[in-house]
PDB file of C-alpha atoms in Angstrom:
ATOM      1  CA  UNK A 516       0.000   0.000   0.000  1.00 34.00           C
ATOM      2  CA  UNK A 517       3.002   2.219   0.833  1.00 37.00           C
ATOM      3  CA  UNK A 518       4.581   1.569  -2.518  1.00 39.00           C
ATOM      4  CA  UNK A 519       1.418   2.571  -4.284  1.00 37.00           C
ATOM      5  CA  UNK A 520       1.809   6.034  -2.500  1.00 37.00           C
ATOM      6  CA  UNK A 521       5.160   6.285  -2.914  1.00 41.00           C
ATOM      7  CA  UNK A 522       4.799   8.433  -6.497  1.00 39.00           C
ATOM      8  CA  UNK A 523       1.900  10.470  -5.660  1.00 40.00           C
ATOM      9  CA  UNK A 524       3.845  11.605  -3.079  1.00 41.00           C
ATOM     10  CA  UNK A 525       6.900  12.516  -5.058  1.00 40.00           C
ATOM     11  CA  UNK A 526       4.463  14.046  -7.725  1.00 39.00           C
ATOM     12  CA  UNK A 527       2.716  16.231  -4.736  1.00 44.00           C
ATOM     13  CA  UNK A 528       6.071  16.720  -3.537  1.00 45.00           C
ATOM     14  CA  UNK A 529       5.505  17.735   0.006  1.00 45.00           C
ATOM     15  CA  UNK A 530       6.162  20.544  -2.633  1.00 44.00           C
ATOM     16  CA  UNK A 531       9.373  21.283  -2.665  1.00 42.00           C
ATOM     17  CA  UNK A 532      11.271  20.158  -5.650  1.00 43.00           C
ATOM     18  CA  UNK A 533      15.106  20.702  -4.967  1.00 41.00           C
ATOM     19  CA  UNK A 534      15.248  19.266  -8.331  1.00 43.00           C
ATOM     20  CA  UNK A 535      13.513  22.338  -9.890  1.00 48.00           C
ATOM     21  CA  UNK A 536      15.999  24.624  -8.007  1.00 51.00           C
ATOM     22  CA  UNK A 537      12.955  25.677  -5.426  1.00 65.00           C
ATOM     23  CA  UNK A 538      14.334  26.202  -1.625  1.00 79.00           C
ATOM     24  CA  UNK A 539      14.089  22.958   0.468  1.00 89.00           C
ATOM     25  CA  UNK A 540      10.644  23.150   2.930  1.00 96.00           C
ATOM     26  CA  UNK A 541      11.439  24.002   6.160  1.00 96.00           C
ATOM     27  CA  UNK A 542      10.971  21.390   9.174  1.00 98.00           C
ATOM     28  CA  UNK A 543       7.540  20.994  10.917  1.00 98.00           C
ATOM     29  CA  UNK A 544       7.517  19.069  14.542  1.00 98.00           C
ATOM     30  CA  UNK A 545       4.176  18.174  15.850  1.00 98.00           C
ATOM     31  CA  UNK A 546       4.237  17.365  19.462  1.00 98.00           C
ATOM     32  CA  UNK A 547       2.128  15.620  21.422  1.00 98.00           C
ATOM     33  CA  UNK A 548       1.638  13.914  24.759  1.00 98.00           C
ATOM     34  CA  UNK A 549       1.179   9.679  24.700  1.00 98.00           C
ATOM     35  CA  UNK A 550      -0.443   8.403  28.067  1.00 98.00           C
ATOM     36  CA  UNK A 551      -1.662   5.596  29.511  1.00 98.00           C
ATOM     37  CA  UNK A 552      -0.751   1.752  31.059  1.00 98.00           C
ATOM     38  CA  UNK A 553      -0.233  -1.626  29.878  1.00 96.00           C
ATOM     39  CA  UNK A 554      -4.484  -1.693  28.712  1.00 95.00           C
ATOM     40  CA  UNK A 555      -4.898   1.397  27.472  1.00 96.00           C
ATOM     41  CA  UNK A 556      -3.511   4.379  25.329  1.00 97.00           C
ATOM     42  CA  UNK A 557      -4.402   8.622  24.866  1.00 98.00           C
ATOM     43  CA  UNK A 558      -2.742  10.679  22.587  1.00 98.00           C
ATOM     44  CA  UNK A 559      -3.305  15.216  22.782  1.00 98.00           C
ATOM     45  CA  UNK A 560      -1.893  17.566  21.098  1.00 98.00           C
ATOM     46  CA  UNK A 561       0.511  19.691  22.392  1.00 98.00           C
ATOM     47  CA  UNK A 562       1.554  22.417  19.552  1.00 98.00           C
ATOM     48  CA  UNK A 563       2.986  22.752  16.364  1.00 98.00           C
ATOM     49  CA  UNK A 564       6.328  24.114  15.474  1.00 98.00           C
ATOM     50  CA  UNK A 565       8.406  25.544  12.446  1.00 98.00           C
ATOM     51  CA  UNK A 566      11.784  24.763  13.011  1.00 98.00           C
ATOM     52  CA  UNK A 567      14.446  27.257  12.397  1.00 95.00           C
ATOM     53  CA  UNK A 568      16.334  24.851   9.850  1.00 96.00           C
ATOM     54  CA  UNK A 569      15.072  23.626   6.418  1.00 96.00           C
ATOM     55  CA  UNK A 570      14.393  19.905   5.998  1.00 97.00           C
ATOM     56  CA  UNK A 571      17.221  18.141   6.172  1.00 96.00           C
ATOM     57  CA  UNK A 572      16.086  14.639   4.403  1.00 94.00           C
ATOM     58  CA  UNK A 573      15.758  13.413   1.199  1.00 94.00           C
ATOM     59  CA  UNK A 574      12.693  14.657  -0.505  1.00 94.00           C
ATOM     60  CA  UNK A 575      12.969  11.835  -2.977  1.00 93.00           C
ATOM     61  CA  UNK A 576      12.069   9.252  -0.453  1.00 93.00           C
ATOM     62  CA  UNK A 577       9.623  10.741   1.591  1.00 96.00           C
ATOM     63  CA  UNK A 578       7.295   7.305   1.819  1.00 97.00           C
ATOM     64  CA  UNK A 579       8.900   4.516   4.439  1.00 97.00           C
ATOM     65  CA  UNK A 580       8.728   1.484   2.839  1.00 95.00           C
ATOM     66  CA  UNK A 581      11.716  -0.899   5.691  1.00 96.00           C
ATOM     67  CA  UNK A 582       8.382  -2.211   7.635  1.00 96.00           C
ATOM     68  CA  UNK A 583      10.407  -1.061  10.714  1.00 96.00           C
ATOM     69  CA  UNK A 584       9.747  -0.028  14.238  1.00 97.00           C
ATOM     70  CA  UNK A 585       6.614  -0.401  17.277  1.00 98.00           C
ATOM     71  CA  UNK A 586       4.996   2.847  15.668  1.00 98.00           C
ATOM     72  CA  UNK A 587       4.279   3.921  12.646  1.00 98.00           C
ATOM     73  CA  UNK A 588       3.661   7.799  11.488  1.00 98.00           C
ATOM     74  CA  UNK A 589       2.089   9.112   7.907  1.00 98.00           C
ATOM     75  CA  UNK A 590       1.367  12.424   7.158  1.00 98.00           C
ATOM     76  CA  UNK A 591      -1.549  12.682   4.802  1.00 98.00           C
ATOM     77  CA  UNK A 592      -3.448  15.575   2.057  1.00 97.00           C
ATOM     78  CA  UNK A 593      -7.051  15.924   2.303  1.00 97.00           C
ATOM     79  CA  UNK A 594      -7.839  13.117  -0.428  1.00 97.00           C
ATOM     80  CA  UNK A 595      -6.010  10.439   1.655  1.00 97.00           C
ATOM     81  CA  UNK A 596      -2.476  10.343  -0.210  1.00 97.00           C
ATOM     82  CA  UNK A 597       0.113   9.568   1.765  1.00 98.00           C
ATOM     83  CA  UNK A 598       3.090  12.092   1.340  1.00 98.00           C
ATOM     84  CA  UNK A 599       5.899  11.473   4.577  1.00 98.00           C
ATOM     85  CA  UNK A 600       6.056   8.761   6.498  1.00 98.00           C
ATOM     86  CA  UNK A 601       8.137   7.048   9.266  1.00 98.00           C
ATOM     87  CA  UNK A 602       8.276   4.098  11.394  1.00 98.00           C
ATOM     88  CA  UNK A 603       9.549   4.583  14.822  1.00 97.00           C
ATOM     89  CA  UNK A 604       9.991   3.506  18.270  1.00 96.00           C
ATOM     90  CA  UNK A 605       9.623   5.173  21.191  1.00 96.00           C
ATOM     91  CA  UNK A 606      10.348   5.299  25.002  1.00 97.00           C
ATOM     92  CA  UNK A 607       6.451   5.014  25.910  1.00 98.00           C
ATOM     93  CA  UNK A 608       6.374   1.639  23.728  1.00 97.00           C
ATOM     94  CA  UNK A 609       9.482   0.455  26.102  1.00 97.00           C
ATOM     95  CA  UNK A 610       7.561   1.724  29.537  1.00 97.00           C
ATOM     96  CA  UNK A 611       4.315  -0.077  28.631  1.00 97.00           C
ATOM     97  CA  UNK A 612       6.076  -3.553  28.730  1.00 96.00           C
ATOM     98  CA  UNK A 613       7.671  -2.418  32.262  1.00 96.00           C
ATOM     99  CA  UNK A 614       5.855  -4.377  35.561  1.00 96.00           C
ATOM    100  CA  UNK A 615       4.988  -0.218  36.593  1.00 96.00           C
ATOM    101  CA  UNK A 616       2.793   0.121  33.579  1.00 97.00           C
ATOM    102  CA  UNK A 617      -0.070  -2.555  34.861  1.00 97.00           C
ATOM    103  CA  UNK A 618       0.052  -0.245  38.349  1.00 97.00           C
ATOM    104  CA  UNK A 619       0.024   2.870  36.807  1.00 98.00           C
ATOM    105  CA  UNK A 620      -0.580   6.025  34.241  1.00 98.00           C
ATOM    106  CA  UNK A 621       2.411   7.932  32.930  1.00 98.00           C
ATOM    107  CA  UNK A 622       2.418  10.536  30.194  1.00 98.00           C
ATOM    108  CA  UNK A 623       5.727  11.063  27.672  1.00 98.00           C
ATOM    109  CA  UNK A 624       6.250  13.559  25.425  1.00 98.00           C
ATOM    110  CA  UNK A 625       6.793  12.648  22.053  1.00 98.00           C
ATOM    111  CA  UNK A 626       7.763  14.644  18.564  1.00 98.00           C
ATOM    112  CA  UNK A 627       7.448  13.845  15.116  1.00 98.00           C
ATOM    113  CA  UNK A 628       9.138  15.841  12.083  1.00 98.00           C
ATOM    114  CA  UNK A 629       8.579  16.075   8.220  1.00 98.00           C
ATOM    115  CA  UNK A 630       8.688  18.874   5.624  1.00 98.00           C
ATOM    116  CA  UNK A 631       6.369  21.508   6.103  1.00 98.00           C
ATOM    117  CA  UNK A 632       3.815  21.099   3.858  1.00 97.00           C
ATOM    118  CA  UNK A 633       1.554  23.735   1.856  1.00 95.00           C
ATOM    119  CA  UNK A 634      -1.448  23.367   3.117  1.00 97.00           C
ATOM    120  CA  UNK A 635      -3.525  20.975   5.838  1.00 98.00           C
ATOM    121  CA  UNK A 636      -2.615  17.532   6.406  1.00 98.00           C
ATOM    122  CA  UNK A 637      -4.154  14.820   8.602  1.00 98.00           C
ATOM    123  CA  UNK A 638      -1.396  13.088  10.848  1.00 98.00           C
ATOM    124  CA  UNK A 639      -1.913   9.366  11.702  1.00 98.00           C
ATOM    125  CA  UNK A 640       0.086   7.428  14.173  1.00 98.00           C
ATOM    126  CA  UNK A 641      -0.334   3.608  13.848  1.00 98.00           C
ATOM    127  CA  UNK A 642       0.740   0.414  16.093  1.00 98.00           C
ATOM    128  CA  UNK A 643       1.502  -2.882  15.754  1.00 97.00           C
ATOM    129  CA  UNK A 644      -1.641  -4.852  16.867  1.00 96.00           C
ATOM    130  CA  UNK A 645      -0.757  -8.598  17.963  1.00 95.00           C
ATOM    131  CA  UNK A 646      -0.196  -9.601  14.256  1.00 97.00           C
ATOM    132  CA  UNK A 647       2.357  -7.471  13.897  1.00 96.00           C
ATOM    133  CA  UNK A 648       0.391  -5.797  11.443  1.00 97.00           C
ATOM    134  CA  UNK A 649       0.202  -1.684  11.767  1.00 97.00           C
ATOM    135  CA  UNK A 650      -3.213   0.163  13.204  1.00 98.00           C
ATOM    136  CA  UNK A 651      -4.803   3.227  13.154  1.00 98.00           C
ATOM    137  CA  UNK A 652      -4.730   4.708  16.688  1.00 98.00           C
ATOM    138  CA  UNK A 653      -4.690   8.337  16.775  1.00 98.00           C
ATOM    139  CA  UNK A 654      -4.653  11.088  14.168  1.00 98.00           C
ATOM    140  CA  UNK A 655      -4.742  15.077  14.029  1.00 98.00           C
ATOM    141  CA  UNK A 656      -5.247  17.589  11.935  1.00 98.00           C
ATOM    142  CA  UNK A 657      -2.548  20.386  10.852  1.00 98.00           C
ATOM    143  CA  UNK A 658      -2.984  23.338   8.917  1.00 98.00           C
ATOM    144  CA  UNK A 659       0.150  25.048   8.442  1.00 97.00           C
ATOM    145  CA  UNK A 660      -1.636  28.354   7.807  1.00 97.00           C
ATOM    146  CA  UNK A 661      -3.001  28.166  11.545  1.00 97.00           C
ATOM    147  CA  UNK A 662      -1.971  31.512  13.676  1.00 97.00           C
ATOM    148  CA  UNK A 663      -0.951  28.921  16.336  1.00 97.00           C
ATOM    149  CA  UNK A 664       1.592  27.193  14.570  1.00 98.00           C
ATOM    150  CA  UNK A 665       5.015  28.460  16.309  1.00 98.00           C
ATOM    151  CA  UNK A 666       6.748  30.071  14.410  1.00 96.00           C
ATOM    152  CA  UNK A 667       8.890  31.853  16.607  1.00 95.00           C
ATOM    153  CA  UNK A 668      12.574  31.997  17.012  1.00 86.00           C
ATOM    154  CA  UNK A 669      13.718  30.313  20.058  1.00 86.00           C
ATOM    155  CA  UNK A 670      17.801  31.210  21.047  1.00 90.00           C
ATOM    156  CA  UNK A 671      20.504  29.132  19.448  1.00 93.00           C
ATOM    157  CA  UNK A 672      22.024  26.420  22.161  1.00 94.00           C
ATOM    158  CA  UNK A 673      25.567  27.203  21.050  1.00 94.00           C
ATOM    159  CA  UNK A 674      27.736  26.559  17.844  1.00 94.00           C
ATOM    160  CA  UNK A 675      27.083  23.613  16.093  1.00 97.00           C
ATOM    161  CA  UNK A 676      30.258  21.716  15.865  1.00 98.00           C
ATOM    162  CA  UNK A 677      31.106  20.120  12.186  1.00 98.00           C
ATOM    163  CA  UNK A 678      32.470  16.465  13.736  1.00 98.00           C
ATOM    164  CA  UNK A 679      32.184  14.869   9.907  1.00 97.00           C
ATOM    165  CA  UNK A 680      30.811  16.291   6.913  1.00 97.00           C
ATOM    166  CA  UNK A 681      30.511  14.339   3.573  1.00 98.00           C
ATOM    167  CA  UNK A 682      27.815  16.103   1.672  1.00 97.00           C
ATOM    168  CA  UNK A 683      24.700  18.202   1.542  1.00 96.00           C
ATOM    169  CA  UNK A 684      22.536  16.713   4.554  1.00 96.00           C
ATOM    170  CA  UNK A 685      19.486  15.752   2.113  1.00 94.00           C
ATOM    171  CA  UNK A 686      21.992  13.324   0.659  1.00 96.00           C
ATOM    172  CA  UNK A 687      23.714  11.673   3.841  1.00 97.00           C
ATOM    173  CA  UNK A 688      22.391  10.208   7.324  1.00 97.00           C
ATOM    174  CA  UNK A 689      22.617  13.572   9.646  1.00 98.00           C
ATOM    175  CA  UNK A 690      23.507  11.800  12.898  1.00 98.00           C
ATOM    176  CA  UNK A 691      23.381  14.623  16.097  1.00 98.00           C
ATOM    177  CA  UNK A 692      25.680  14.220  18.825  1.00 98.00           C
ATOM    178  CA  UNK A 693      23.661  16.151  21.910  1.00 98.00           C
ATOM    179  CA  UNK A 694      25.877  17.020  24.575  1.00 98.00           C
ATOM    180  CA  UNK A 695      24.161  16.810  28.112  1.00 98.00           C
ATOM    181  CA  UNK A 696      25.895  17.954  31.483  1.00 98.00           C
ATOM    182  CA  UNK A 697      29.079  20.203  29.841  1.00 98.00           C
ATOM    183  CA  UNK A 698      29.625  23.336  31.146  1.00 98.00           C
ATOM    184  CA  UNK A 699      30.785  26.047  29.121  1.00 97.00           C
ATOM    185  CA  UNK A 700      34.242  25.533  30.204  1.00 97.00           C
ATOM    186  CA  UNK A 701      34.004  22.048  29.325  1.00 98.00           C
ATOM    187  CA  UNK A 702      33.054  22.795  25.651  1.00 97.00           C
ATOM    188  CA  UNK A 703      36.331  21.633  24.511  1.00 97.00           C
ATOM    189  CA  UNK A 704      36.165  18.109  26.305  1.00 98.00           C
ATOM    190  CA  UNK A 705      32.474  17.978  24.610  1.00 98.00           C
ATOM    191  CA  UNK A 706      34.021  18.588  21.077  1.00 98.00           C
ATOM    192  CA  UNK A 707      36.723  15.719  22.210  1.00 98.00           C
ATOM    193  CA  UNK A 708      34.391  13.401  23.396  1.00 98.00           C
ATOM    194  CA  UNK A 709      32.059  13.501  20.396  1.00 98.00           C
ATOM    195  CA  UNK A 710      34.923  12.883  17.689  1.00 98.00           C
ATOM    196  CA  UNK A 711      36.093  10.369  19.964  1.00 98.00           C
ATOM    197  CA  UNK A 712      32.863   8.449  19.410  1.00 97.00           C
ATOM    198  CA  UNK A 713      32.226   9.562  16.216  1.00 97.00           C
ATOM    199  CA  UNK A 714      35.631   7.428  15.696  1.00 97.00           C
ATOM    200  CA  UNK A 715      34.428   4.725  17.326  1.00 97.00           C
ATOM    201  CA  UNK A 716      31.048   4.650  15.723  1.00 97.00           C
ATOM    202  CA  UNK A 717      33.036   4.526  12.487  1.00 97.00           C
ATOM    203  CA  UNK A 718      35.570   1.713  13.562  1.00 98.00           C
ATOM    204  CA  UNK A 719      32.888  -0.738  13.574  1.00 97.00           C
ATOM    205  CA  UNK A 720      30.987  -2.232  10.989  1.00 98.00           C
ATOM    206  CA  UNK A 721      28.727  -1.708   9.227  1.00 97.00           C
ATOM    207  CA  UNK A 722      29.306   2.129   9.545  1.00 97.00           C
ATOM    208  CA  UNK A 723      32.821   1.569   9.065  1.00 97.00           C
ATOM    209  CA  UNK A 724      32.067   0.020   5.054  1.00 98.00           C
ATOM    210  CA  UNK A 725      29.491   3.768   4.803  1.00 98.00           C
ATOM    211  CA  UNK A 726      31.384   6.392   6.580  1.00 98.00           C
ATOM    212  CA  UNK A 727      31.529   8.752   3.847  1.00 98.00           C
ATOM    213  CA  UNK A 728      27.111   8.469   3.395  1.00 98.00           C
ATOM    214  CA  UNK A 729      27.086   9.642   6.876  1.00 98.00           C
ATOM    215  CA  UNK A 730      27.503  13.370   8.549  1.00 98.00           C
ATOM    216  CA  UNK A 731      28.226  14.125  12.339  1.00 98.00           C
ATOM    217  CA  UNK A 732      27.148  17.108  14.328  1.00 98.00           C
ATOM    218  CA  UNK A 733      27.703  18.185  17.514  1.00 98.00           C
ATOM    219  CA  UNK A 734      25.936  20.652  19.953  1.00 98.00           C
ATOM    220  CA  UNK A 735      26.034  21.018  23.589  1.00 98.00           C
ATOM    221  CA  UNK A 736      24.056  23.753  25.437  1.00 98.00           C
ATOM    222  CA  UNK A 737      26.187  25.127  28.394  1.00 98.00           C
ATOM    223  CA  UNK A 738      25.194  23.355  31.561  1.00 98.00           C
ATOM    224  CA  UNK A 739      25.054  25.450  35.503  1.00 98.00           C
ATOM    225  CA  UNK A 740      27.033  22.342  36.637  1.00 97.00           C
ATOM    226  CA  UNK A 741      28.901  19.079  35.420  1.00 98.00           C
ATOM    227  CA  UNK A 742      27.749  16.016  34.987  1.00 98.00           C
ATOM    228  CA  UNK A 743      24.040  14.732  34.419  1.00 98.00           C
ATOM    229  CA  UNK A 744      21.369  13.100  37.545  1.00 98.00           C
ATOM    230  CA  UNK A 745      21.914   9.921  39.039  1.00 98.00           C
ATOM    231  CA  UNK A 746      19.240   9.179  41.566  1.00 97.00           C
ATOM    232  CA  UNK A 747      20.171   6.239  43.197  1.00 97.00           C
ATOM    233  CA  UNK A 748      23.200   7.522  44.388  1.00 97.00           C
ATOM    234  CA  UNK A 749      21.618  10.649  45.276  1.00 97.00           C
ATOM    235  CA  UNK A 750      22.829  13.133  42.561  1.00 97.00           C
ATOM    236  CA  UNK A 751      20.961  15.435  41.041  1.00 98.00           C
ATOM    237  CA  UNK A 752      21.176  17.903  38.143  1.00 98.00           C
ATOM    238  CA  UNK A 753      18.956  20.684  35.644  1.00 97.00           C
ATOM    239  CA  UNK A 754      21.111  19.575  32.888  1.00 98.00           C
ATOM    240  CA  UNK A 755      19.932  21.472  29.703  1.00 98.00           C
ATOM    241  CA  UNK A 756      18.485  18.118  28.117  1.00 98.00           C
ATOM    242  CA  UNK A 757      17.394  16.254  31.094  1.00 98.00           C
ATOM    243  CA  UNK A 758      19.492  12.980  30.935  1.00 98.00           C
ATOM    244  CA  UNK A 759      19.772  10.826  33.795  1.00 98.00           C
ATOM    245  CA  UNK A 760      20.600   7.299  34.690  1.00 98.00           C
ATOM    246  CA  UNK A 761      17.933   5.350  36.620  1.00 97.00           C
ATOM    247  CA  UNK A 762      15.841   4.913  33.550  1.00 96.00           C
ATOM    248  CA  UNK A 763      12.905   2.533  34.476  1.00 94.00           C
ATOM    249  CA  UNK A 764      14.529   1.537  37.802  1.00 93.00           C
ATOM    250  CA  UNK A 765      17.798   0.202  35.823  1.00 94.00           C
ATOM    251  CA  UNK A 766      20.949   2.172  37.364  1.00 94.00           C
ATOM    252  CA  UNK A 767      22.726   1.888  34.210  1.00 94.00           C
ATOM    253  CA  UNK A 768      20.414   2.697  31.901  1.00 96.00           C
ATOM    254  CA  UNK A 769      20.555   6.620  30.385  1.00 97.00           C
ATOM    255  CA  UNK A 770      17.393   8.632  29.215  1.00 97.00           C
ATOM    256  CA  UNK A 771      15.978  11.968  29.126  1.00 98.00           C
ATOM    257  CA  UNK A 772      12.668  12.437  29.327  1.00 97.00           C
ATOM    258  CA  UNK A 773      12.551  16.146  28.501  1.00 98.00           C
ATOM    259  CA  UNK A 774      11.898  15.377  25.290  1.00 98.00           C
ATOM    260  CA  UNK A 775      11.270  18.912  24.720  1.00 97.00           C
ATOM    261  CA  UNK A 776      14.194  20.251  25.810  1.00 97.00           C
ATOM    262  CA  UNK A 777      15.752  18.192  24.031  1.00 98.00           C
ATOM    263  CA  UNK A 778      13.705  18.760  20.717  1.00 97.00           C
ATOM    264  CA  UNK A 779      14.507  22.620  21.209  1.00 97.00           C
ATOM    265  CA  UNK A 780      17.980  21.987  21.075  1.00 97.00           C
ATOM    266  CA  UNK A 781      17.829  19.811  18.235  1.00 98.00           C
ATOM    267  CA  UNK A 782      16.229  21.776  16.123  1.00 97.00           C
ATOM    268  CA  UNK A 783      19.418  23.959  15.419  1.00 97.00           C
ATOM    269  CA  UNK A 784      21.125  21.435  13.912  1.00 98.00           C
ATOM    270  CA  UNK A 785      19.961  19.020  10.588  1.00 97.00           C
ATOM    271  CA  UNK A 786      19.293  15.780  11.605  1.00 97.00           C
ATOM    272  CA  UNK A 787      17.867  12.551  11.596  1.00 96.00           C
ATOM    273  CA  UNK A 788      18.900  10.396  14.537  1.00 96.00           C
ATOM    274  CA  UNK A 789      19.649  11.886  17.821  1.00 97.00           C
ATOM    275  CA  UNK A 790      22.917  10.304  20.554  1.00 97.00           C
ATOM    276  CA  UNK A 791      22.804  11.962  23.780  1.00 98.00           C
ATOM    277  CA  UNK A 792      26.185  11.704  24.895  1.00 98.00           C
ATOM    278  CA  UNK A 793      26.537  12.985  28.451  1.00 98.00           C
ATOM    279  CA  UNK A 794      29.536  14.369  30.569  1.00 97.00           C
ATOM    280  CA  UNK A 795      30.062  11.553  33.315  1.00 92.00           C
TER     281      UNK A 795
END
């Protein structure tokens, strides 16, 4: 079904035709709160938010067609075509299967990006029912023209930090190295750290046999103090993305769960997967 898609969406374009020497779209985030337990799920909208960078994927494969991940996002036009979409996985999806989710609610904060479109688009998320097939189980409305889209311009984190560059980001994998817990006199040992594992990341296959299809940023907002929470040992820190160890009760295990914190920062740099490395 994706496949059939796949050239009405190129055709609509999400609009933007690079090919036809128009500007790339700029990046729309829709964010949104996913509650619930083990039983049950609710998904609200939070708000909607232009990006300060242009899209940084490939326009010519806007439709996901790997049959990956728990979740699955389209974005749709009015007559049903679909024009982005993404599978996904998310830290909600991980908590439901946790012993605390049959004894309680939680709520997460989740994000989802794709060009800005032109005009209004219906946004369906979908799950894997017991199957393994996907399922309809929330959607929303955008319109782009709204006055409550936010468009405003939030203040830059910091430099962003060229770790590897091989090309134009809509033709490479724009990996973002987030630095958590640095001070701003540990900016240096941030930049260090991050080529370091960029390195590392590239030592091993098989990124080692596609280094040069990848690029590497690097940004790390200026932390009050060093180092990131660890509750169990009775640390605690406002680090500017909100990592911490103690994830789901396992000490070793590192999250954030300021996803829009972290989302803020992001959005300064072109990306499509995000590493939080943090200063500890």
């Amino acid at each position: 079904m994706l496949s059939r898609y796949c050239s009405a969406a190129l055709t609509l374009g999400l609009l933007l035709v690079a090919a036809e020497g128009l500007a790339a779209p700029r990046t729309m985030r829709f964010d949104y709160y996913h509650s619930g337990n083990d039983k049950q799920e609710l998904f609200s909208v939070d708000r909607v938010v232009i990006e300060p960078l242009e899209w940084p994927g490939n326009l010519e494969k806007s439709v996901d067609r790997t049959n990956l991940g728990k979740y699955l996002f389209e974005v749709r036009d009015p007559k049903g075509r679909v024009l982005y979409s993404r599978g996904f996985a998310s830290i909600y999806g991980e908590w439901e299967t946790t012993d605390e989710a049959k004894k309680i609610n939680r709520t997460f904060h989740e994000s989802v990006r794709f060009p800005a479109p032109e005009g209004p688009v219906r946004i369906l998320i979908r799950k894997r029912d017991a199957r393994n097939q996907f399922q309809d189980v929330w959607t929303a409305d955008v319109d782009p023209g709204s006055p409550f889209v936010d468009r405003s311009s939030p203040p830059a984190p910091g430099a962003l930090i060229e770790i590897e560059k091989n090309g134009d980001p809509s033709t490479k994998v724009d990996v973002l190295l987030l630095g958590d817990g640095y001070t701003a006199g540990e900016r240096g040992k941030f930049e260090r750290d991050a080529r370091r594992m960029a390195d590392i990341l590239f030592a091993t296959s098989p990124f080692k046999e596609r280094r040069r299809d990848f690029n590497v940023w690097g940004l790390a907002p200026a932390a009050a103090e060093s180092g990131i929470s660890r509750p169990s040992t009775g640390v605690h820190r406002a680090s500017p993305i909100g990592a911490t160890y103690d994830a789901f009760g396992s000490e070793r295990y590192v999250l954030t769960f300021n996803n829009r914190a972290m989302r803020e920062v992001a959005a300064f740099a072109p990306y499509e997967f995000i590493e939080i490395l943090t200063n500890t």
